[in-house]
Amino acid sequence: MAIARLTDAERDAALDKLSGWTLRDDGLAITRSLKFSDFNEAFGFMTRVALHAEKADHHPEWFNVYNKVEITLTTHDAGGLSMRDVAMAEFIDSVV
Ligand SMILES: C[C@H](O)[C@H](O)[C@H]1CNC2=NC(N)=NC(=O)C2=N1
């Protein structure tokens, strides 16, 4: 399904309302690194996000080692950032 890619202005406005997210060098994704108290906390967080991602049909690219989770959000169908990434980032910000 074609999903609209954010304009640079929309992207910058979105980044302003998010916390802890940085734009990847190529401008096509946003990333955030999280540190939890232990693996159980980290994986519990990932479980919550995974269930939400499935409901939203929008899935993060992420890396976990012990209590650290590195998350990258981009919309493959848009070839860059879309409002789905912003919505997913807002959800993640609300559960960390
Ligand atoms: C078929 C399925 O709806 C699509 O592949 C969805 C699945 N999850 C997705 N997740 C992300 N991050 N980007 C997408 O374009 C995307 N597309």
mmCIF file of C-alpha atoms and ligand atoms in Angstrom:
data_model
loop_
_atom_site.group_PDB
_atom_site.id
_atom_site.type_symbol
_atom_site.label_atom_id
_atom_site.label_comp_id
_atom_site.label_asym_id
_atom_site.label_seq_id
_atom_site.Cartn_x
_atom_site.Cartn_y
_atom_site.Cartn_z
ATOM 1 C CA MET A 1 0.000 0.000 0.000
ATOM 2 C CA ALA A 2 1.439 3.360 -0.944
ATOM 3 C CA ILE A 3 2.149 5.421 2.122
ATOM 4 C CA ALA A 4 3.062 9.116 1.823
ATOM 5 C CA ARG A 5 6.620 9.996 2.722
ATOM 6 C CA LEU A 6 6.975 12.989 5.058
ATOM 7 C CA THR A 7 8.221 16.244 3.590
ATOM 8 C CA ASP A 8 11.342 17.650 5.255
ATOM 9 C CA ALA A 9 9.188 20.233 7.047
ATOM 10 C CA GLU A 10 6.782 17.555 8.332
ATOM 11 C CA ARG A 11 9.758 15.460 9.414
ATOM 12 C CA ASP A 12 11.388 18.298 11.344
ATOM 13 C CA ALA A 13 8.086 19.210 13.030
ATOM 14 C CA ALA A 14 7.574 15.571 14.022
ATOM 15 C CA LEU A 15 11.076 15.260 15.448
ATOM 16 C CA ASP A 16 10.453 18.359 17.585
ATOM 17 C CA LYS A 17 7.571 16.656 19.424
ATOM 18 C CA LEU A 18 9.408 13.363 19.986
ATOM 19 C CA SER A 19 11.966 12.781 22.727
ATOM 20 C CA GLY A 20 15.336 11.145 22.266
ATOM 21 C CA TRP A 21 14.984 10.356 18.573
ATOM 22 C CA THR A 22 17.630 11.343 16.070
ATOM 23 C CA LEU A 23 17.457 11.429 12.302
ATOM 24 C CA ARG A 24 19.665 8.803 10.618
ATOM 25 C CA ASP A 25 22.380 10.241 8.359
ATOM 26 C CA ASP A 26 20.480 9.384 5.189
ATOM 27 C CA GLY A 27 17.374 11.171 6.505
ATOM 28 C CA LEU A 28 15.260 8.094 5.850
ATOM 29 C CA ALA A 29 14.841 6.835 9.417
ATOM 30 C CA ILE A 30 14.793 7.911 13.058
ATOM 31 C CA THR A 31 16.660 6.059 15.765
ATOM 32 C CA ARG A 32 16.597 5.900 19.548
ATOM 33 C CA SER A 33 18.763 3.939 21.998
ATOM 34 C CA LEU A 34 17.229 2.763 25.286
ATOM 35 C CA LYS A 35 18.768 1.261 28.409
ATOM 36 C CA PHE A 36 16.677 -0.724 30.887
ATOM 37 C CA SER A 37 17.502 -2.088 34.346
ATOM 38 C CA ASP A 38 17.952 -5.634 33.061
ATOM 39 C CA PHE A 39 17.090 -8.004 30.227
ATOM 40 C CA ASN A 40 13.618 -8.769 31.580
ATOM 41 C CA GLU A 41 12.718 -5.057 31.519
ATOM 42 C CA ALA A 42 14.155 -4.655 28.026
ATOM 43 C CA PHE A 43 12.386 -7.664 26.604
ATOM 44 C CA GLY A 44 9.131 -6.768 28.368
ATOM 45 C CA PHE A 45 9.315 -3.389 26.626
ATOM 46 C CA MET A 46 9.988 -5.111 23.298
ATOM 47 C CA THR A 47 6.998 -7.408 23.850
ATOM 48 C CA ARG A 48 4.675 -4.417 24.389
ATOM 49 C CA VAL A 49 6.008 -2.683 21.287
ATOM 50 C CA ALA A 50 5.825 -5.877 19.247
ATOM 51 C CA LEU A 51 2.139 -6.378 20.056
ATOM 52 C CA HIS A 52 1.426 -2.749 19.180
ATOM 53 C CA ALA A 53 3.462 -3.027 15.976
ATOM 54 C CA GLU A 54 1.438 -6.024 14.873
ATOM 55 C CA LYS A 55 -1.825 -4.145 15.541
ATOM 56 C CA ALA A 56 -0.515 -1.093 13.670
ATOM 57 C CA ASP A 57 1.004 -3.243 10.919
ATOM 58 C CA HIS A 58 4.150 -1.152 11.296
ATOM 59 C CA HIS A 59 7.264 -2.889 12.564
ATOM 60 C CA PRO A 60 10.475 -1.504 14.044
ATOM 61 C CA GLU A 61 13.982 -2.512 13.082
ATOM 62 C CA TRP A 62 15.681 -3.135 16.384
ATOM 63 C CA PHE A 63 18.707 -4.626 18.111
ATOM 64 C CA ASN A 64 18.752 -5.906 21.699
ATOM 65 C CA VAL A 65 21.651 -6.987 23.843
ATOM 66 C CA TYR A 66 20.921 -7.601 27.552
ATOM 67 C CA ASN A 67 19.355 -4.310 28.870
ATOM 68 C CA LYS A 68 19.940 -2.217 25.739
ATOM 69 C CA VAL A 69 17.514 -1.765 22.849
ATOM 70 C CA GLU A 70 18.394 0.213 19.734
ATOM 71 C CA ILE A 71 15.354 1.070 17.605
ATOM 72 C CA THR A 72 15.184 2.317 14.037
ATOM 73 C CA LEU A 73 11.896 3.424 12.495
ATOM 74 C CA THR A 74 11.345 3.822 8.773
ATOM 75 C CA THR A 75 8.518 2.990 6.379
ATOM 76 C CA HIS A 76 9.684 0.523 3.765
ATOM 77 C CA ASP A 77 6.559 1.111 1.656
ATOM 78 C CA ALA A 78 7.309 4.849 1.551
ATOM 79 C CA GLY A 79 11.051 4.563 1.082
ATOM 80 C CA GLY A 80 11.600 6.815 4.062
ATOM 81 C CA LEU A 81 9.782 8.380 7.003
ATOM 82 C CA SER A 82 5.979 8.465 7.185
ATOM 83 C CA MET A 83 3.407 9.389 9.816
ATOM 84 C CA ARG A 84 3.409 5.719 10.844
ATOM 85 C CA ASP A 85 6.961 6.141 12.103
ATOM 86 C CA VAL A 86 5.960 9.237 14.071
ATOM 87 C CA ALA A 87 2.979 7.404 15.592
ATOM 88 C CA MET A 88 5.152 4.426 16.502
ATOM 89 C CA ALA A 89 7.783 6.718 18.060
ATOM 90 C CA GLU A 90 5.079 8.445 20.118
ATOM 91 C CA PHE A 91 3.834 5.054 21.325
ATOM 92 C CA ILE A 92 7.387 4.027 22.258
ATOM 93 C CA ASP A 93 7.952 7.333 24.083
ATOM 94 C CA SER A 94 4.745 6.658 26.040
ATOM 95 C CA VAL A 95 5.864 3.247 27.313
ATOM 96 C CA VAL A 96 9.536 3.763 28.135
HETATM 97 C C1 LIG B 1 2.266 -6.383 4.046
HETATM 98 C C2 LIG B 1 2.452 -5.511 5.255
HETATM 99 O O1 LIG B 1 1.257 -4.802 5.533
HETATM 100 C C3 LIG B 1 3.514 -4.460 4.956
HETATM 101 O O2 LIG B 1 4.699 -5.119 4.561
HETATM 102 C C4 LIG B 1 3.827 -3.592 6.207
HETATM 103 C C5 LIG B 1 4.341 -4.397 7.354
HETATM 104 N N1 LIG B 1 5.098 -3.608 8.334
HETATM 105 C C6 LIG B 1 5.796 -2.524 7.940
HETATM 106 N N2 LIG B 1 6.678 -1.930 8.765
HETATM 107 C C7 LIG B 1 7.426 -0.890 8.364
HETATM 108 N N3 LIG B 1 8.310 -0.329 9.200
HETATM 109 N N4 LIG B 1 7.310 -0.409 7.125
HETATM 110 C C8 LIG B 1 6.456 -0.903 6.215
HETATM 111 O O3 LIG B 1 6.377 -0.414 5.083
HETATM 112 C C9 LIG B 1 5.626 -2.015 6.608
HETATM 113 N N5 LIG B 1 4.758 -2.564 5.784
#
